[in-house]
Amino acid sequence: MQSIFATMNLTGKGYFIENILDCEGGDSQIIANQAKKADLSHVIIKVAHRANSSNIDKSLGVDYAQRTIQTLKAAGIQTWGWQFISGDNPLAEARKAIQRVEKLNLNGFVINAEDEYKMQEKDAAASQYMTSLRTAFPNLPLALSSYRFPSYHPQIPWKEFLNKCDFNMPKLFWVQSHNPFEQLARSVNEFESLKPYRPVIPTGGIFSTDKWQPSTHEILAFLEGAVELNLSAANFWLWDTARSSKLQDLWFVTKNFSWPPTNTSAYITKAYFSALNNKDSERIAELYDQRSVHVTSNHTIQGISAIKNWYTRFFNNTPSSINFINTTTSGEGNSLHFTWKATTQKSSNDKDTPVSRSPKISLNEFSELFQGIFHRKQIKAFPRKHTLHTVIIDLDNPDIDLMVTPRSGLGRTTSSFLRKYNLQLAINGDEWLALNDPKGLAVAAGDQYSPPSPEPTAFISKLNQVQIGGTPPKSIWDAISGSHTIVRDGQISKKIRTCEKPDIYCQHLAPRTSIGVTPENYLIIIIVEGPPNSLREALTLKELAALFVNLGAHSAINLDGGGSSTLVVENNGGSKTLNTPTDGSERAVANHLGIYAKKLDTIDIITDGNDTLGLLNDKIVYHLTLFTKT
């Protein structure tokens, strides 16, 4: 199968074209000029419909697709073709695709499969079509264009299509809605939990209906969201409509958006650990160059075939319960370094593990600090450089227990709070007027020491069920409040989304402490800080809210931030601060949220180590593994 890294150069912005004659009057040179001005990296042109050619006039002997593709290529723009297929005659459709690809010398090919493939017994048709196409073009990048949410369309033979594809290009059309980022985040999350996973390159909609038309703000949110989610590229449907006078403002948004450089190192690391945990030796082999060398203390293996065979034997002799976790990643340019550990999963008596219960949150990139508490640290470059700490807490774990600072413990640093009450994790809580006077409602074990206020509140029951906002429970056990509701009903809250107070919601940058809950009963904690030389320039409230939506939060609130923002964990009987407080040291705050949890006595670290990769043309040419524990 084609290496996914042979196609890593598909980055940036692209457009689909359905009818060339509806684009710039069919003038291929104007199409190429406009694509160049818009800094498009690729254009995807319809070349076939079922078993017939598209964009060709047989009576005139003119192949508009061929003429346009040649002109675009001369301008340095990748040209892909796409074909709508029904599956009624898969071999004839495949023959037509092969014919058009060969004639047009395409850089890649997109398969568009929708309603017709939801009919019964289309799995075999998909398999026949894809096998014929891949056999004819073993090195041609292929992509699937279909629905945005696989959960809505389980009849589509996703496995048969994606097994032989390099990319997944879902049509993310938010018709009748105005929440492109939320829908994009959901689409990416659903496909990440679908096997086989293929890198997502979403297709946004630039068209209108009688009752709906996207706004310039929504198109920008779609593009920014794709970058925030570390996607390598994004497409738009459809050039034919985007250049019309009615929608040309949307075209200019895409034209003026600068796509940042792709982080190949992060992409390779994510793909490598995904393949390890899926026990997929073929996919691992795709990451390596033909001349690659893999070196450990026990062996030196050279070449893709030998590396693939080694991983196949390794997986055959490795218990299925082993999970590989990427703990740190560093390096620039052609050198990549990461550390990892291999652990056994919890016993089968632990039901409803986070990985299986929540389609929204994939924990492969998280480290489990304590039983039911998972942590991930990321250094992000978009929308500006910042450090992001994400903590996921499994509220269904019977050994997790939450607490809010009692009246007698007010006015401490977060570390002092954690040590005093023998907690495993703690964060700062509400804003405050004085160290003994939180601004919002605060209750600890039924003792209310701060009255209700307009600030949003998180209510915590005796059974550690968390409710954010809404009607207060009749009997409140624990409660802690924040400054703003940032997510409501799974979407960025209206006040934050519409920037009702632009300076606060859309422009003001600050370190943040925030909490949210998901429908699957996970508590999400996000702590964010700016770069080392400017810790206070982190995220806006709107950018913070988008992070929670991406993780599937149903609701979320912002707590106190700035110099108060602190994330602390228990460490060998003491405490360790995971983030960098902006004051240089911890600040005493009014109250806190703390979590009790069990140590990882049911997790056995079998192996851990350090790996160094040498990269060339987005492939691994040198892989050194040093085990620190075997």
Coordinates of C-alpha atoms in Angstrom, one line a residue, residues 261-596:
P261 CA 4.0 24.7 8.3
T262 CA 3.0 21.1 9.0
N263 CA 4.5 19.6 12.1
T264 CA 5.8 16.3 10.5
S265 CA 7.4 15.2 13.8
A266 CA 4.2 15.3 15.7
Y267 CA 2.4 13.6 12.8
I268 CA 4.9 10.7 12.7
T269 CA 4.9 10.2 16.5
K270 CA 1.1 10.1 16.6
A271 CA 0.9 7.6 13.7
Y272 CA 3.6 5.4 15.2
F273 CA 1.9 5.0 18.6
S274 CA -1.5 4.6 16.9
A275 CA 0.0 1.7 14.9
L276 CA 1.7 0.2 17.9
N277 CA -1.5 0.1 19.9
N278 CA -3.5 -1.3 16.9
K279 CA -0.8 -4.0 16.5
D280 CA -0.6 -2.9 12.8
S281 CA 2.9 -3.9 11.4
E282 CA 1.9 -2.8 7.9
R283 CA 1.1 0.7 8.9
I284 CA 4.3 0.9 10.9
A285 CA 6.3 -0.2 7.9
E286 CA 4.7 2.6 5.9
L287 CA 6.5 5.1 8.1
Y288 CA 10.0 4.0 7.1
D289 CA 12.1 4.7 4.0
Q290 CA 13.3 1.7 1.9
R291 CA 16.8 2.2 3.2
S292 CA 15.8 2.7 6.8
V293 CA 17.7 1.0 9.7
H294 CA 16.2 0.1 13.1
V295 CA 18.8 -0.4 15.9
T296 CA 18.3 -1.7 19.4
S297 CA 20.7 -3.4 21.8
N298 CA 19.6 -6.8 20.5
H299 CA 19.4 -6.2 16.7
T300 CA 20.1 -4.1 13.6
I301 CA 17.4 -4.4 10.9
Q302 CA 17.6 -2.8 7.5
G303 CA 14.8 -2.2 5.0
I304 CA 11.0 -1.9 5.1
S305 CA 10.3 -5.7 4.6
A306 CA 12.6 -6.7 7.5
I307 CA 11.2 -4.0 9.8
K308 CA 7.7 -5.1 9.0
N309 CA 8.5 -8.8 9.6
W310 CA 10.1 -7.9 13.0
Y311 CA 7.0 -5.9 14.1
T312 CA 4.7 -8.8 13.0
R313 CA 6.7 -11.3 15.1
F314 CA 6.8 -8.8 18.0
F315 CA 3.0 -8.3 18.0
N316 CA 2.4 -12.1 17.7
N317 CA 4.4 -12.6 20.8
T318 CA 3.1 -9.6 22.8
P319 CA 0.0 -9.8 25.0
S320 CA -2.9 -7.9 23.6
S321 CA -3.3 -6.1 27.0
I322 CA -0.1 -4.1 26.5
N323 CA -0.6 -0.4 25.8
F324 CA 2.2 1.9 24.5
I325 CA 2.2 5.5 25.8
N326 CA 4.2 8.4 24.3
T327 CA 5.4 10.3 27.4
T328 CA 7.5 13.1 25.8
T329 CA 8.4 14.4 22.3
S330 CA 11.1 16.8 21.3
G331 CA 13.4 17.7 18.4
E332 CA 13.3 19.8 15.3
G333 CA 14.0 19.4 11.6
N334 CA 15.2 16.0 10.7
S335 CA 15.8 14.7 14.2
L336 CA 13.0 13.5 16.5
H337 CA 13.3 12.2 20.0
F338 CA 10.6 10.7 22.2
T339 CA 10.2 8.7 25.4
W340 CA 7.6 6.0 26.0
K341 CA 6.5 3.3 28.3
A342 CA 4.7 0.0 27.7
T343 CA 2.1 -1.0 30.4
T344 CA -0.3 -3.7 31.0
Q345 CA -4.0 -2.7 31.1
K346 CA -6.1 -2.9 34.3
S347 CA -7.7 -6.2 35.0
S348 CA -10.9 -7.2 33.3
N349 CA -12.7 -6.5 36.5
D350 CA -12.4 -2.8 35.9
K351 CA -15.3 -2.2 33.6
D352 CA -16.1 0.9 31.5
T353 CA -12.5 2.0 30.9
P354 CA -12.1 5.4 29.4
V355 CA -10.8 4.2 26.0
S356 CA -13.9 2.0 25.4
R357 CA -16.5 4.1 27.0
S358 CA -15.9 7.5 25.5
P359 CA -15.9 8.0 21.7
K360 CA -14.8 11.6 22.2
I361 CA -11.6 11.1 24.2
S362 CA -8.7 9.0 23.0
L363 CA -6.2 8.4 25.8
N364 CA -3.4 6.9 23.8
E365 CA -1.4 10.1 24.2
F366 CA -2.1 10.6 27.9
S367 CA -0.1 9.3 30.8
E368 CA -2.0 7.7 33.7
L369 CA -0.8 9.5 36.8
F370 CA -3.1 7.7 39.2
Q371 CA -5.9 5.2 38.7
G372 CA -8.6 7.1 36.7
I373 CA -6.5 10.3 36.3
F374 CA -4.8 10.9 32.9
H375 CA -2.5 13.8 32.0
R376 CA -1.1 15.2 28.8
K377 CA 1.2 18.1 28.3
Q378 CA 1.5 19.8 24.9
I379 CA 3.5 22.7 23.6
K380 CA 1.4 24.2 21.0
A381 CA 2.2 26.7 18.2
F382 CA -1.3 27.8 17.3
P383 CA -3.0 30.2 17.7
R384 CA 0.2 31.4 19.4
K385 CA 2.8 29.5 21.3
H386 CA 1.5 28.2 24.6
T387 CA 1.7 25.2 26.9
L388 CA -1.4 23.1 27.5
H389 CA -2.0 20.7 30.4
T390 CA -5.1 18.5 29.9
V391 CA -6.3 16.2 32.7
I392 CA -9.0 13.6 32.2
I393 CA -10.7 12.2 35.3
D394 CA -12.9 9.1 35.2
L395 CA -15.8 9.9 37.5
D396 CA -17.1 6.4 37.2
N397 CA -14.0 5.0 38.9
P398 CA -15.2 4.1 42.4
D399 CA -11.9 5.2 44.0
I400 CA -12.0 8.7 42.7
D401 CA -13.2 11.3 45.3
L402 CA -13.5 15.0 44.8
M403 CA -13.4 17.7 47.4
V404 CA -13.6 21.5 47.6
T405 CA -11.5 23.4 50.2
P406 CA -13.3 23.5 53.6
R407 CA -13.7 26.7 55.5
S408 CA -10.7 25.9 57.7
G409 CA -8.4 25.5 54.7
L410 CA -9.0 28.8 52.8
G411 CA -6.1 31.0 51.7
R412 CA -3.5 28.4 51.0
T413 CA -1.3 27.7 48.0
T414 CA -2.6 24.8 45.9
S415 CA 0.5 22.6 46.9
S416 CA -0.2 23.3 50.6
F417 CA -3.9 22.3 50.1
L418 CA -2.9 19.1 48.4
R419 CA -0.4 18.1 51.1
K420 CA -2.7 19.0 54.0
Y421 CA -5.5 16.8 52.8
N422 CA -3.3 14.0 51.3
L423 CA -4.7 14.5 47.8
Q424 CA -3.4 13.2 44.5
L425 CA -4.2 16.2 42.3
A426 CA -5.4 19.7 43.0
I427 CA -6.1 23.0 41.1
N428 CA -6.9 26.5 42.2
G429 CA -10.5 27.4 42.4
D430 CA -12.7 30.5 42.3
E431 CA -11.7 34.2 41.9
W432 CA -11.6 36.0 45.2
L433 CA -11.9 39.4 46.9
A434 CA -9.9 38.3 49.9
L435 CA -8.2 35.0 50.7
N436 CA -11.1 34.0 52.9
D437 CA -13.8 35.3 50.6
P438 CA -14.3 33.5 47.2
K439 CA -16.5 35.5 44.8
G440 CA -18.9 32.7 43.9
L441 CA -20.9 30.0 45.6
A442 CA -18.6 27.7 47.6
V443 CA -19.7 24.7 49.6
A444 CA -17.5 22.0 51.2
A445 CA -19.1 18.8 52.6
G446 CA -22.5 20.6 53.0
D447 CA -21.0 23.7 54.6
Q448 CA -21.7 26.8 52.6
Y449 CA -19.1 29.5 53.3
S450 CA -19.7 31.8 50.3
P451 CA -23.1 32.8 49.0
P452 CA -24.4 32.4 45.4
S453 CA -23.5 35.0 42.8
P454 CA -24.0 35.5 39.1
E455 CA -20.8 33.4 38.6
P456 CA -21.4 29.9 37.1
T457 CA -21.0 27.0 39.6
A458 CA -19.9 23.4 39.5
F459 CA -22.0 21.2 41.9
I460 CA -20.4 18.0 43.1
S461 CA -22.6 15.3 44.8
K462 CA -21.5 12.9 47.5
L463 CA -21.1 10.3 44.8
N464 CA -18.8 12.6 42.8
Q465 CA -21.2 13.4 40.1
V466 CA -20.5 16.8 38.6
Q467 CA -23.1 19.2 37.3
I468 CA -21.9 22.5 35.8
G469 CA -24.5 25.2 35.8
G470 CA -28.2 24.7 35.6
T471 CA -30.7 24.5 38.5
P472 CA -28.8 23.9 41.8
P473 CA -29.5 20.6 43.5
K474 CA -31.9 20.7 46.4
S475 CA -29.1 19.5 48.7
I476 CA -25.6 20.8 47.8
W477 CA -22.6 18.7 49.0
D478 CA -19.7 20.5 47.3
A479 CA -19.7 23.5 45.0
I480 CA -17.0 25.7 43.4
S481 CA -17.6 28.6 41.1
G482 CA -15.9 30.3 38.2
S483 CA -15.8 33.5 36.1
H484 CA -17.6 32.5 32.9
T485 CA -19.6 29.7 31.3
I486 CA -17.6 28.9 28.2
V487 CA -19.3 25.7 27.0
R488 CA -23.0 24.9 27.2
D489 CA -24.9 22.0 25.6
G490 CA -21.7 20.9 23.8
Q491 CA -21.1 24.2 22.0
I492 CA -19.2 27.4 22.8
S493 CA -21.6 29.4 24.9
K494 CA -23.3 32.2 23.0
K495 CA -21.8 35.0 25.0
I496 CA -18.3 33.7 24.3
R497 CA -18.9 32.7 20.7
T498 CA -20.4 36.1 19.7
C499 CA -17.7 38.1 21.6
E500 CA -20.3 40.1 23.6
K501 CA -17.4 41.8 25.3
P502 CA -14.6 41.6 22.7
D503 CA -11.7 42.7 24.9
I504 CA -12.5 40.0 27.4
Y505 CA -13.6 37.1 25.3
C506 CA -11.8 37.6 22.0
Q507 CA -8.7 39.6 22.7
H508 CA -7.6 39.3 26.3
L509 CA -4.9 36.7 26.8
A510 CA -4.2 35.0 30.1
P511 CA -3.2 31.8 31.8
R512 CA -6.3 29.7 32.5
T513 CA -7.6 27.1 34.9
S514 CA -10.9 25.6 33.8
I515 CA -13.1 22.5 34.2
G516 CA -15.7 20.7 32.1
V517 CA -17.7 17.5 32.0
T518 CA -18.6 15.1 29.2
P519 CA -21.8 13.1 28.7
E520 CA -19.7 10.0 29.3
N521 CA -19.0 11.2 32.8
Y522 CA -15.4 12.5 32.6
L523 CA -14.2 15.6 34.3
I524 CA -11.8 17.6 32.1
I525 CA -9.3 20.0 33.6
I526 CA -7.4 22.4 31.3
I527 CA -4.5 24.5 32.5
V528 CA -2.9 26.7 30.0
E529 CA 0.1 29.1 30.1
G530 CA 1.9 31.3 27.6
P531 CA 5.5 30.8 26.4
P532 CA 8.4 31.0 28.9
N533 CA 9.2 34.5 28.0
S534 CA 5.6 35.7 28.2
L535 CA 3.7 33.4 30.5
R536 CA 0.7 35.7 30.7
E537 CA 0.0 35.7 26.9
A538 CA -1.8 32.3 26.7
L539 CA -5.4 32.0 25.4
T540 CA -8.6 33.9 25.1
L541 CA -11.8 32.5 26.7
K542 CA -13.1 31.7 23.2
E543 CA -9.9 29.7 22.3
L544 CA -10.1 27.9 25.7
A545 CA -13.8 27.0 25.0
A546 CA -12.8 25.5 21.7
L547 CA -10.5 23.1 23.4
F548 CA -13.3 21.7 25.6
V549 CA -15.6 21.3 22.6
N550 CA -12.9 19.4 20.8
L551 CA -12.7 17.0 23.8
G552 CA -16.4 16.4 23.8
A553 CA -17.3 18.5 26.8
H554 CA -21.0 19.1 27.4
S555 CA -20.4 22.1 29.7
A556 CA -17.4 23.9 31.0
I557 CA -16.5 27.0 33.1
N558 CA -13.5 29.1 33.5
L559 CA -12.1 29.3 37.1
D560 CA -9.5 31.8 38.4
G561 CA -6.5 32.3 36.1
G562 CA -3.5 34.5 35.7
G563 CA -1.0 34.2 38.6
S564 CA -3.5 31.9 40.5
S565 CA -3.5 29.2 37.8
T566 CA -1.9 26.1 39.3
L567 CA -1.9 22.3 38.7
V568 CA -0.3 20.2 41.4
V569 CA 0.1 16.4 41.8
E570 CA 1.2 14.2 44.7
N571 CA 4.8 13.1 44.2
N572 CA 6.4 10.6 46.6
G573 CA 4.5 11.9 49.6
G574 CA 5.2 15.5 48.6
S575 CA 3.8 17.7 45.8
K576 CA 4.9 18.7 42.3
T577 CA 3.6 21.7 40.3
L578 CA 3.1 20.7 36.7
N579 CA 2.6 24.1 35.2
T580 CA 4.7 27.3 35.6
P581 CA 3.0 29.9 37.7
T582 CA 3.3 33.4 36.2
D583 CA 4.5 35.0 39.4
G584 CA 7.5 32.7 39.5
S585 CA 6.1 30.8 42.4
E586 CA 2.7 29.7 43.7
R587 CA 0.2 32.2 44.8
A588 CA -2.0 31.6 47.8
V589 CA -5.6 31.5 46.6
A590 CA -9.0 31.4 48.4
N591 CA -10.2 27.8 47.6
H592 CA -9.3 24.8 45.5
L593 CA -10.6 21.6 43.9
G594 CA -8.9 18.4 44.9
I595 CA -9.0 14.8 43.8
Y596 CA -8.3 11.6 45.8

